[in-house]
Amino acid sequence: MTNNAVDAGARRSAAAGDAADRRPFWGRLVNWAPYQALVALLFASPRRQFVLLAVLPVIWIVTQHLGPMLQMLQVSLLDAYPIAPGQENHYTLANYARFFSESVFMMPFLRTITYSAVLTVVTMLITYPVAYYLARHVKRDHQLALLLLLLIPFWTGEIVRTYAIMILLGNNGAINLALKTLGLIDRPIPFMYTGFSVSVGLIYLTALYMLLPLYSALEKLPRNLSEAGADLGAGAWTRFRRITLPLTLEGIGSGCTLVFLISTGYYGTPVLLGGPNTTVFAETIAGFFHVAGDQWPTGAAFAVIMFFAALVLTGVFARFISALRKGDSK
Amino acid sequence: MTRSGRVWLSVFFWAFVVYLFVPLLLMILMGFKDSKFIGFPIKSWTLDWYLGVFDDGTVLSSFVYSLIIAVCSTVVSVVMGTWLAVLLSGRKFAGRFAVYALTILPALVPGIISAIAFRVYARQLGIEPGGFAIMWSHAVHNVPFVALVVMARLSTLPRSLGEAARDLGADPFVTFTRVTLPYLMPAIIGASIFCLLLSFDDFVRSFFLGSYDPTLPVLIFAKLRSGMSPEINAISTVVLILTAVLGVWAERSSRRMNREH
């Protein structure tokens, strides 16, 4: 904490004191007997104070953050849902078995995992130089302005940005027009409704989740390490490989984890940009909820399978990254 | 780094900026095209599609609907997110890591899975699909973002401020409302705008938890499924500009307040 900030804090609390004198509300409240009795009751001991602070948020996260996931898990194990009146719950693994027994589900599943993994790597390769330039070659004052510029497209929602990509890649879109004007093609290239258009759309949506962790990792990296490397005679590539890359592995790890997890969950974008041959698992899962109600357990089971697979893969990836970091520190 | 390396790096950076903005600029451009047919070339220009947005009652009503949902869910997220951040930044306690992990869980669940989980949970709790269900799912989803932003700000709070307040006789409640909360305000304002934008732009939860009234992204999605039209460009452009203005304003005002403290 700098002196400046402490001074500012002190000034602020002094100002707060003045305000209390001018506005007698707080003074009156604090001296009001019922309020004092209440405070004595609530904050009698540090322990009681802590319980008071903890009880509501803990109830919230257990019922609201964990609750929906557990409920989905429970429904995925039911043989029928909703349960008929007067009936007991019957638990079964049949919904999970369905995934492995019917091969039509495997393709969308594998496609989603492959798309997300490839996109994560591509996004990382694209955004690393961008983050590097921003963190290392731009003046401090300009960094924030440029970061703000980069944030603007990301504040826009999934559907609006997907639509923008549709206009870019359409048969009469900007890219086809440019290629035609340059005389490279006679008839438009059908970019839309392919794996390519889905990929471009998903990279466009997720790039920021990669860019920000990379930027903060690169920004924290002390510059003199690289200079020391140069003094010891290391070339630019060696310095990057031996110094910059190992020290930003953590940023790479968190960026990749975020992008991978998030990109498996898009539904609107693959529906709008994809075709019949690019069905992703999100569309498969959604299908069970659009038809009759008795398909809900299967849909829930498939959602659980996807979440579990995504978690296992990111776990493996995290182990890989930490093994790399250990290997480098030796 | 060599000079040419630096030049290539800056070229790459600006190419990335162009890649981010060109699709959006094209979309804005197409909204002024005097033909129902999306694509180049543009022969003449018109404002009709924008005027059409104001005539179309469904667009305005779903805009208002999205806005109400965003404001309500933001209030819940900010209260719970701040509360969790204060709990996690305070004294150490058994199970703190579990509380932290559960706090950030909704941010890590892929969109479709969280939408399905809420759909199932809502049915179990007897909550009908509709505005309340959407609001509720947005509120839960946005809590981790508030908690992370507020925790970052709390980590810079000088310990002496709270101690001074206690020495002057303030009870924990007064200390929180008169010292901690004002200090957290820049982070809370920033997080609120972020929540508003997240909720307003959310598609997947709004789609799975909504009934017949669509939120704006769901309406645009439905229109897109029946074909592209310049009317969608006009709606999207309005949304885009509002979002960008709000985002930039939030970012700047929270930075300014950060400097003042």
XYZ file of C-alpha atoms in Angstrom:
591
model
C 0.000 0.000 0.000
C 1.469 3.331 -0.998
C 1.556 6.297 1.365
C -0.643 8.164 -0.990
C -3.443 5.628 -0.701
C -3.216 5.557 3.105
C -3.436 9.370 3.195
C -6.427 9.235 0.909
C -8.021 6.648 3.173
C -7.390 8.796 6.243
C -8.851 11.849 4.504
C -11.856 9.830 3.597
C -12.565 8.576 7.079
C -12.143 12.139 8.396
C -14.707 13.240 5.833
C -16.985 10.434 7.002
C -16.715 11.793 10.555
C -17.756 15.280 9.431
C -20.697 13.840 7.571
C -21.839 12.045 10.721
C -21.850 15.352 12.623
C -23.868 17.096 9.960
C -26.279 14.225 9.585
C -27.296 13.154 13.066
C -28.845 9.925 11.798
C -25.865 7.678 12.590
C -25.184 9.343 15.909
C -28.804 8.952 16.935
C -28.920 5.351 15.768
C -25.771 4.331 17.642
C -27.030 5.886 20.883
C -30.535 4.505 20.580
C -31.102 1.931 23.351
C -32.916 -0.740 21.302
C -30.157 -0.558 18.664
C -27.504 -0.966 21.356
C -29.335 -3.955 22.776
C -29.565 -5.504 19.302
C -25.851 -4.944 18.624
C -24.954 -6.410 22.023
C -27.045 -9.456 21.201
C -25.740 -9.935 17.640
C -22.070 -9.126 18.087
C -21.633 -10.458 21.639
C -18.636 -12.589 20.707
C -16.402 -12.872 17.631
C -17.823 -16.342 17.190
C -21.402 -15.162 17.135
C -20.427 -12.341 14.780
C -18.835 -14.830 12.410
C -21.872 -17.136 12.433
C -24.076 -14.128 11.730
C -21.900 -13.222 8.735
C -21.604 -16.758 7.403
C -25.061 -18.257 7.728
C -26.921 -16.618 4.831
C -24.177 -16.826 2.161
C -23.449 -20.443 3.038
C -27.140 -21.328 2.720
C -27.171 -19.452 -0.603
C -24.246 -21.273 -2.186
C -25.390 -24.672 -0.975
C -28.976 -24.277 -2.189
C -28.367 -22.082 -5.247
C -24.894 -22.940 -6.543
C -24.783 -26.619 -5.614
C -28.540 -27.321 -5.562
C -29.240 -27.188 -9.327
C -26.254 -29.428 -10.069
C -27.302 -32.026 -7.485
C -30.889 -31.871 -8.687
C -29.739 -32.499 -12.247
C -27.702 -35.453 -10.985
C -30.713 -36.859 -9.158
C -33.058 -36.496 -12.140
C -30.452 -38.129 -14.383
C -30.764 -41.272 -12.238
C -34.582 -41.482 -12.362
C -36.378 -43.884 -14.671
C -39.290 -41.494 -15.126
C -39.765 -37.765 -14.619
C -41.954 -36.142 -13.499
C -42.862 -38.878 -11.073
C -46.492 -39.945 -11.293
C -48.523 -39.101 -8.157
C -48.274 -41.798 -5.501
C -45.227 -43.349 -7.133
C -41.808 -43.826 -5.572
C -38.554 -42.708 -7.180
C -36.905 -45.521 -9.103
C -33.205 -45.061 -9.601
C -31.489 -46.478 -12.645
C -28.356 -46.080 -14.738
C -30.294 -46.647 -17.962
C -30.049 -42.977 -18.978
C -26.275 -43.149 -18.855
C -26.243 -46.524 -20.624
C -28.194 -44.914 -23.469
C -25.262 -42.654 -24.276
C -22.962 -45.621 -24.754
C -25.460 -47.893 -26.496
C -26.730 -45.534 -29.196
C -23.911 -44.427 -31.467
C -25.764 -41.339 -32.777
C -24.880 -39.513 -29.570
C -21.181 -40.223 -29.771
C -20.477 -38.077 -32.842
C -21.847 -34.791 -31.411
C -20.056 -35.541 -28.156
C -16.678 -36.183 -29.785
C -17.222 -33.224 -32.097
C -17.815 -30.896 -29.157
C -14.720 -32.105 -27.317
C -12.571 -31.866 -30.458
C -13.907 -28.441 -31.479
C -13.391 -27.051 -28.008
C -9.876 -28.473 -27.663
C -8.721 -27.283 -31.097
C -10.356 -23.883 -30.623
C -8.669 -23.481 -27.272
C -5.243 -24.049 -28.811
C -5.968 -21.798 -31.806
C -7.334 -19.041 -29.546
C -4.220 -19.308 -27.395
C -1.930 -19.019 -30.429
C -3.839 -15.981 -31.712
C -4.146 -14.094 -28.447
C -0.667 -14.734 -27.027
C 1.079 -12.296 -29.405
C -1.766 -9.815 -28.886
C -1.409 -9.980 -25.099
C 2.381 -9.915 -25.409
C 2.333 -6.769 -27.526
C -0.140 -5.076 -25.179
C 1.738 -5.983 -21.987
C 5.329 -5.492 -23.142
C 5.411 -2.993 -26.000
C 2.672 -0.507 -25.210
C 3.145 2.414 -22.827
C 1.412 2.050 -19.462
C -1.059 4.888 -20.137
C -2.024 3.504 -23.525
C -2.427 -0.048 -22.213
C -5.661 0.735 -20.403
C -7.112 2.590 -23.398
C -6.288 -0.293 -25.741
C -7.642 -2.842 -23.273
C -10.872 -0.837 -23.146
C -10.989 -0.881 -26.947
C -10.589 -4.661 -26.976
C -13.333 -5.047 -24.357
C -16.005 -3.264 -26.405
C -16.838 -6.192 -28.743
C -16.871 -8.565 -25.781
C -19.542 -6.662 -23.924
C -21.901 -7.486 -26.770
C -23.897 -10.656 -26.332
C -23.573 -14.077 -27.916
C -26.426 -13.740 -30.401
C -25.577 -10.270 -31.735
C -21.949 -11.272 -32.275
C -22.972 -14.543 -33.913
C -25.136 -12.551 -36.296
C -22.156 -10.318 -37.107
C -20.169 -13.432 -38.045
C -23.051 -14.603 -40.270
C -22.816 -11.345 -42.216
C -19.048 -11.675 -42.522
C -19.062 -15.266 -43.795
C -22.286 -15.412 -45.830
C -22.326 -16.145 -49.539
C -22.805 -12.425 -50.142
C -20.695 -11.566 -47.131
C -17.664 -9.378 -46.867
C -15.053 -12.110 -47.329
C -16.638 -13.555 -50.446
C -17.067 -10.059 -51.845
C -13.409 -9.276 -51.209
C -12.245 -12.520 -52.840
C -14.524 -11.933 -55.827
C -13.327 -8.348 -56.252
C -9.731 -9.533 -56.201
C -10.663 -12.021 -58.916
C -9.639 -15.035 -56.854
C -13.021 -16.799 -57.088
C -15.944 -16.884 -59.540
C -18.645 -18.188 -57.255
C -18.894 -17.649 -53.496
C -17.196 -20.130 -51.178
C -19.844 -21.635 -48.860
C -18.252 -20.786 -45.496
C -21.533 -20.827 -43.607
C -23.112 -23.885 -41.932
C -19.757 -25.693 -41.725
C -17.313 -26.554 -38.984
C -15.308 -23.564 -40.158
C -18.071 -21.033 -39.489
C -18.809 -22.571 -36.081
C -15.100 -22.358 -35.210
C -14.749 -18.737 -36.322
C -17.823 -17.841 -34.288
C -16.638 -19.608 -31.143
C -13.144 -18.087 -31.336
C -14.757 -14.688 -31.745
C -16.851 -15.284 -28.628
C -14.181 -16.715 -26.335
C -10.977 -14.844 -27.237
C -11.292 -12.443 -24.310
C -11.329 -15.242 -21.730
C -7.901 -16.202 -23.066
C -6.612 -12.681 -23.606
C -7.178 -11.380 -20.079
C -5.338 -14.137 -18.124
C -2.474 -14.021 -20.638
C -2.273 -10.240 -20.385
C -2.185 -10.247 -16.598
C 0.469 -13.008 -16.541
C 2.650 -11.148 -19.053
C 2.159 -7.829 -17.319
C 3.315 -9.237 -13.972
C 6.472 -10.704 -15.530
C 9.511 -8.605 -14.489
C 11.186 -7.075 -17.541
C 14.690 -7.336 -16.103
C 14.592 -11.152 -16.345
C 14.508 -10.903 -20.101
C 17.245 -8.243 -20.039
C 19.387 -10.479 -17.869
C 18.854 -13.252 -20.397
C 19.996 -10.918 -23.174
C 23.099 -9.921 -21.177
C 23.945 -13.596 -20.821
C 23.799 -13.898 -24.594
C 20.426 -15.529 -25.168
C 18.713 -14.704 -28.468
C 15.107 -13.518 -28.693
C 13.716 -17.007 -29.299
C 15.724 -18.581 -26.474
C 14.619 -15.829 -24.064
C 11.012 -16.401 -25.026
C 11.251 -20.183 -24.707
C 13.338 -20.297 -21.520
C 12.031 -17.251 -19.626
C 8.744 -15.765 -20.864
C 6.898 -18.942 -21.744
C 7.617 -20.903 -18.512
C 6.742 -17.908 -16.345
C 3.407 -17.360 -18.089
C 2.357 -21.022 -18.016
C -0.062 -20.290 -15.207
C -1.851 -17.666 -17.314
C -1.937 -20.074 -20.252
C -3.388 -22.752 -17.984
C -6.198 -20.619 -16.606
C -7.012 -19.107 -20.011
C -7.197 -22.537 -21.658
C -9.320 -23.971 -18.850
C -11.810 -21.109 -19.079
C -12.051 -21.157 -22.875
C -12.393 -24.935 -23.034
C -15.142 -25.100 -20.402
C -17.043 -22.126 -21.788
C -16.867 -23.187 -25.429
C -18.390 -26.606 -24.693
C -21.481 -24.803 -23.383
C -22.550 -22.678 -26.367
C -25.915 -23.531 -27.837
C -27.147 -20.533 -29.854
C -23.957 -20.048 -31.868
C -23.625 -23.617 -33.231
C -27.360 -23.664 -34.019
C -27.114 -20.451 -36.049
C -23.705 -20.959 -37.674
C -23.675 -24.731 -38.025
C -25.366 -27.201 -40.340
C -26.619 -30.777 -40.078
C -23.056 -32.109 -40.047
C -21.871 -29.903 -37.219
C -24.387 -30.770 -34.492
C -22.730 -30.227 -31.120
C -23.589 -32.014 -27.893
C -25.399 -28.949 -26.527
C -27.960 -29.381 -29.330
C -28.298 -33.086 -28.520
C -28.909 -32.329 -24.849
C -31.383 -29.560 -25.670
C -33.319 -31.980 -27.883
C -34.407 -34.025 -24.872
C -35.985 -30.955 -23.303
C -37.912 -29.814 -26.356
C -39.887 -32.998 -26.773
C -42.067 -34.901 -24.319
C -41.298 -34.568 -20.609
C -40.238 -38.171 -20.088
C -36.966 -37.443 -21.892
C -35.735 -35.126 -19.121
C -33.771 -37.812 -17.230
C -31.830 -38.712 -20.388
C -31.112 -35.036 -21.104
C -29.939 -34.540 -17.524
C -27.733 -37.656 -17.730
C -26.141 -36.370 -20.938
C -25.510 -32.969 -19.365
C -23.827 -34.713 -16.417
C -21.681 -36.788 -18.805
C -20.589 -33.673 -20.668
C -19.766 -31.721 -17.524
C -17.861 -34.665 -16.092
C -15.893 -35.175 -19.326
C -15.046 -31.461 -19.507
C -13.895 -31.439 -15.870
C -11.753 -34.559 -16.300
C -10.106 -33.113 -19.415
C -9.362 -29.771 -17.760
C -8.031 -31.666 -14.737
C -5.668 -33.659 -16.959
C -4.629 -30.435 -18.652
C -3.943 -28.736 -15.296
C -1.736 -31.687 -14.272
C 0.132 -31.398 -17.566
C 0.746 -27.670 -17.052
C 1.924 -28.124 -13.477
C 4.261 -30.943 -14.577
C 5.713 -28.561 -17.176
C 6.224 -25.873 -14.540
C 7.952 -28.306 -12.192
C 10.147 -29.554 -15.028
C 11.217 -25.991 -15.786
C 12.051 -25.037 -12.243
C 14.541 -27.907 -11.926
C 13.397 -7.920 -29.599
C 14.520 -6.953 -33.051
C 12.941 -3.999 -34.802
C 11.234 -6.080 -37.473
C 9.924 -8.443 -34.796
C 8.327 -5.538 -33.001
C 6.752 -4.272 -36.221
C 5.279 -7.697 -36.972
C 3.923 -7.902 -33.458
C 2.169 -4.550 -33.778
C 0.787 -5.513 -37.201
C -0.588 -8.708 -35.647
C -2.114 -6.764 -32.769
C -3.925 -4.338 -35.042
C -5.049 -7.158 -37.324
C -6.670 -8.731 -34.255
C -8.418 -5.445 -33.441
C -9.701 -5.311 -37.028
C -10.921 -8.910 -36.754
C -12.866 -7.978 -33.614
C -14.475 -4.872 -35.047
C -15.065 -5.598 -38.742
C -17.980 -8.019 -38.244
C -19.726 -5.542 -35.958
C -19.122 -2.599 -38.296
C -20.456 -4.602 -41.255
C -23.528 -5.438 -39.237
C -24.104 -1.759 -38.467
C -23.602 -0.870 -42.135
C -26.159 -3.434 -43.345
C -28.810 -1.902 -41.093
C -28.833 1.155 -43.362
C -29.228 -0.782 -46.600
C -32.273 0.033 -48.693
C -33.144 -3.580 -49.514
C -34.370 -6.588 -47.603
C -31.504 -8.612 -49.016
C -28.467 -8.840 -46.694
C -25.157 -8.660 -48.508
C -23.073 -6.586 -50.833
C -23.221 -4.385 -52.826
C -25.167 -1.636 -51.049
C -26.853 0.543 -53.687
C -28.908 2.971 -51.618
C -29.377 3.826 -47.960
C -32.355 4.164 -45.630
C -33.336 4.687 -41.998
C -36.547 2.674 -42.364
C -35.281 -0.354 -40.470
C -34.498 1.747 -37.424
C -37.882 3.445 -37.536
C -39.440 -0.001 -37.898
C -37.910 -1.052 -34.578
C -39.910 1.598 -32.755
C -43.110 0.590 -34.557
C -42.655 -3.040 -33.675
C -44.180 -3.491 -30.230
C -42.555 -6.883 -29.634
C -39.046 -5.436 -29.877
C -39.730 -2.655 -27.386
C -41.545 -4.927 -24.952
C -38.807 -7.569 -25.007
C -36.249 -4.804 -24.528
C -38.049 -3.611 -21.404
C -38.511 -7.227 -20.251
C -34.748 -7.896 -20.586
C -33.960 -4.680 -18.767
C -36.237 -5.485 -15.807
C -34.739 -8.979 -15.539
C -31.215 -7.543 -15.716
C -31.834 -4.943 -12.991
C -33.532 -7.387 -10.592
C -30.922 -10.112 -11.042
C -28.105 -7.592 -10.626
C -29.434 -6.479 -7.232
C -29.455 -10.087 -5.975
C -26.018 -10.908 -7.436
C -24.404 -7.800 -5.999
C -25.760 -8.368 -2.500
C -24.824 -12.064 -2.385
C -21.514 -11.616 -4.212
C -20.397 -8.821 -1.895
C -21.506 -10.758 1.165
C -19.538 -13.836 0.060
C -16.485 -11.710 -0.726
C -16.558 -10.162 2.756
C -16.925 -13.612 4.317
C -14.042 -15.045 2.286
C -11.747 -12.060 2.871
C -12.304 -12.046 6.627
C -10.806 -14.334 9.215
C -9.774 -17.861 8.299
C -12.252 -20.619 9.048
C -12.570 -24.341 8.490
C -14.031 -25.094 5.090
C -13.057 -21.758 3.602
C -11.737 -23.424 0.477
C -15.030 -25.300 0.030
C -16.955 -22.029 0.352
C -14.610 -20.394 -2.171
C -14.951 -23.294 -4.629
C -18.756 -23.225 -4.353
C -18.741 -19.445 -4.807
C -17.003 -19.610 -8.177
C -18.728 -22.830 -9.327
C -21.462 -21.139 -11.451
C -18.808 -19.320 -13.494
C -17.199 -22.630 -14.452
C -20.323 -24.559 -15.451
C -20.760 -24.479 -19.271
C -23.810 -22.432 -20.337
C -26.010 -25.233 -21.641
C -25.388 -27.365 -18.552
C -26.241 -24.573 -16.167
C -29.390 -23.818 -18.178
C -30.494 -27.467 -17.987
C -29.665 -27.705 -14.281
C -31.779 -24.629 -13.550
C -34.625 -25.910 -15.697
C -34.688 -29.136 -13.685
C -34.287 -27.354 -10.336
C -36.999 -24.817 -11.154
C -39.423 -27.603 -11.982
C -38.573 -29.394 -8.754
C -39.154 -26.206 -6.749
C -42.405 -25.538 -8.604
C -41.113 -22.384 -10.340
C -42.795 -21.972 -13.721
C -40.650 -20.973 -16.727
C -40.852 -17.203 -17.217
C -39.423 -13.904 -16.083
C -38.806 -14.921 -12.489
C -37.013 -18.139 -13.452
C -34.779 -16.256 -15.920
C -34.020 -13.548 -13.353
C -33.163 -16.160 -10.743
C -30.789 -18.114 -13.001
C -29.016 -14.899 -14.043
C -28.683 -13.826 -10.430
C -27.018 -17.088 -9.426
C -24.792 -17.166 -12.494
C -23.430 -13.643 -11.894
C -22.579 -13.985 -8.185
C -19.025 -15.326 -8.803
C -18.109 -12.319 -10.959
C -19.191 -9.881 -8.252
C -17.403 -11.909 -5.557
C -14.118 -11.991 -7.499
C -14.157 -8.261 -8.281
C -15.073 -7.276 -4.706
C -12.481 -9.657 -3.221
C -9.791 -8.019 -5.347
C -10.806 -4.614 -4.027
C -11.035 -5.872 -0.405
C -7.478 -7.155 -0.594
C -6.321 -3.524 -0.950
C -8.371 -2.232 2.015
C -5.988 -0.872 4.637
C -6.482 -2.837 7.858
C -5.965 0.346 9.858
C -9.268 1.803 8.627
C -11.379 -0.850 10.329
C -9.234 -0.743 13.468
C -9.577 3.031 13.680
C -13.341 2.737 13.361
C -13.445 0.136 16.132
C -11.243 2.307 18.360
C -13.679 5.146 17.854
C -16.431 2.899 19.148
C -18.115 1.745 15.943
C -19.804 -1.648 16.095
C -19.235 -4.128 13.221
C -22.415 -3.034 11.438
C -21.504 0.635 11.506
C -17.908 -0.177 10.530
C -19.153 -2.085 7.526
C -21.663 0.473 6.310
C -19.528 3.555 6.989
C -15.994 2.343 6.238
C -15.892 -0.897 4.244
C -18.870 -0.311 1.961
C -17.779 3.167 0.776
C -14.326 1.758 0.090
C -15.868 -1.053 -1.994
C -18.155 1.240 -4.017
C -16.006 1.489 -7.189
C -15.774 -2.305 -7.363
C -19.487 -2.699 -6.664
C -20.460 -0.213 -9.372
C -18.158 -1.884 -11.880
C -19.478 -5.332 -10.982
C -23.100 -4.115 -11.190
C -22.689 -2.846 -14.741
C -20.921 -6.071 -15.653
C -23.854 -8.070 -14.222
C -26.363 -5.898 -16.075
C -24.567 -6.569 -19.361
C -24.172 -10.296 -18.666
C -27.843 -10.660 -17.848
C -29.093 -8.436 -20.671
C -27.013 -10.322 -23.257
C -27.531 -13.831 -21.899
C -29.081 -16.205 -24.371
C -28.868 -19.799 -23.214
C -30.450 -19.428 -19.758
C -33.109 -17.018 -21.038
C -33.935 -19.468 -23.822
C -34.325 -22.529 -21.595
C -36.035 -20.835 -18.645
C -38.333 -18.506 -20.563
C -41.946 -19.016 -21.540
C -43.689 -17.257 -24.441
C -42.339 -13.757 -23.722
C -38.846 -13.602 -25.218
C -35.966 -11.552 -23.864
C -34.238 -9.458 -26.519
C -31.472 -11.993 -27.378
C -34.083 -14.769 -27.574
C -36.228 -12.567 -29.861
C -33.251 -11.870 -32.140
C -32.453 -15.599 -32.184
C -36.038 -16.453 -33.146
C -36.017 -13.832 -35.915
C -32.661 -15.107 -37.196
C -33.980 -18.655 -37.466
C -36.592 -17.425 -39.902
C -33.958 -15.592 -41.956
C -31.671 -12.596 -41.873
C -33.239 -9.169 -42.334
C -32.028 -5.570 -41.991
C -34.524 -5.143 -39.153
C -32.336 -7.489 -37.056
C -29.317 -5.363 -37.942
C -31.096 -2.284 -36.667
C -32.092 -3.976 -33.379
C -28.617 -5.451 -32.917
C -26.964 -2.113 -33.627
C -29.051 -0.368 -30.980
C -28.191 -3.132 -28.483
C -24.516 -2.997 -29.455
C -24.252 0.758 -28.982
C -26.107 0.754 -25.659
C -23.893 -2.073 -24.399
C -20.673 -0.429 -25.517
C -21.586 2.960 -24.027
C -22.611 1.411 -20.711
C -19.486 -0.763 -20.607
C -17.066 2.044 -21.383
C -18.785 4.346 -18.913
C -18.615 1.724 -16.146
C -14.987 0.960 -16.827
C -14.000 4.625 -16.804
C -16.020 5.608 -13.751
C -14.747 2.680 -11.696
C -11.157 3.526 -12.703
C -11.678 7.161 -11.772
C -13.072 6.234 -8.368
C -10.229 3.768 -7.882
C -7.755 6.590 -8.383
C -9.562 8.873 -5.949
C -9.302 6.349 -3.141
